[in-house]
């Protein structure tokens, strides 16, 4: 049987499952990508809004602080125009109802400290550096101005964190400027407590980018942290974000200060996005599992009948003669395919029966053609021998040869049967050897060694004669010594084995191959090849001739055919 080529294609169930899962996976990836992109944008916008709200609150708080400072400065300026007693009474009591007021100081036109109102604290006799007032700055401003937060340095042992507002006084008095020092601790505490996320913070800077207050001031001074305030100062109020940081800027109303909020993307955005990514992948895995299960169920419903149909096709290919097809159920398309295959099976089986009958008839025709080819060949050789005897006056021998020839033809005809008993085939071979022995003047001898149990079996007629003829003409004709032909018949399992052996000149393996080759057409090879062809046509490729020979030693031809009894050989 022809070997089946290895299958390399994919099953329809595999294709279906792969397509469904692949399409669902692609759609999920696209949806997850778009969703995460939109979600990240929304989270970033929410983070910017949250940061802007925190910064706005800080800006409002600082603005309120500055308004309170302006109001306090107005009271101080008014008190400076009153009498000394009223002024001293008001400014001395001022810190009691305005606790954030640290000190009120007045300065002369040359910047010398004139008076100081700070209950419980007296200024130093010698002030080396007054961070609350700078004459050059006061002259340059010309109007009221506010300093950055700083440490108060005019008192002994008292160094509060203050912001100073300085205003010029009308001419005519001793004092030319008055300064109000307000504690900045409340504002700094508020800014320190503002957090945007876990690490976000706010700080104050002026319009030029100088830092007014920063909750991480010590890190800035030590160089462990830096703020790109120059770039921030160039930006307008609003929210700005990059890959890692979100900046929110808001100007403090009524001042040159700006509140800057700093928040980190990984806290406000990335963590939420990462959590959403994990959730999305869990949902995607659930959907993929559902798609895989659904596609597997669908593919099973479709693939099971198709596999049954494929199995039926394989069984039909293996044994078409005894195959009985059972229709396969399933979808309409599968049922239609099953019905079509069932019709095809019936048609092929009918065609096989027809072809088998035609092959039998063809085999009989080929056998008759081969038999017709053997008979003229043998008749030519036999008549040639009889003519030779008549030419030499051996009429009695010629008569015996004619009688032997008659026996040959009687057995050859055999009432039209192709198979004859082995006993008749042995008789036929003996008659032929008698004829040939006359012709060759007793130049060879022959023997028959036949198992008596083999005589009742049947064989193809005129099987031994062409082999013996070839042994005489090509094996013994050129032999100087006396020739010998031994014919043996024996049983071997379920087969009968004929053996024709001579002690002639022998043959090489190349000559043996030529004799049995399909295109062999030499005179000696016609009979041998046709005998082999007849046996294989009748009994199959396992039967026929096997030739072994050795030059100058001899040749042995074995003929194998099955055991056949009378009455059953017509079915073989």
Coordinates of C-alpha atoms in Angstrom, one line a residue, residues 367-380 461-463 465-466 469 526-531 534:
X367 CA -1.8 -15.0 -21.0
X368 CA -3.1 -16.2 -24.3
X369 CA -0.8 -13.8 -26.1
X370 CA 2.2 -15.0 -24.2
X371 CA 1.2 -18.6 -24.8
X372 CA 0.8 -17.9 -28.5
X373 CA 4.3 -16.4 -28.4
X374 CA 5.8 -19.5 -26.8
X375 CA 4.2 -22.1 -29.0
X376 CA 5.5 -20.9 -32.4
X377 CA 9.0 -20.5 -30.8
X378 CA 9.0 -24.1 -29.5
X379 CA 7.4 -25.5 -32.7
X380 CA 10.2 -23.9 -34.8
X461 CA 1.5 -25.6 -18.7
X462 CA 4.7 -25.3 -20.7
X463 CA 6.6 -24.0 -17.8
X465 CA 10.1 -26.7 -21.5
X466 CA 11.3 -23.1 -22.2
X469 CA 15.4 -25.4 -23.9
X526 CA 11.9 -14.8 -25.1
X527 CA 10.8 -18.1 -23.5
X528 CA 12.3 -17.5 -20.1
X529 CA 10.9 -13.9 -19.8
X530 CA 7.5 -15.0 -20.9
X531 CA 7.4 -17.8 -18.4
X534 CA 2.9 -15.6 -17.1

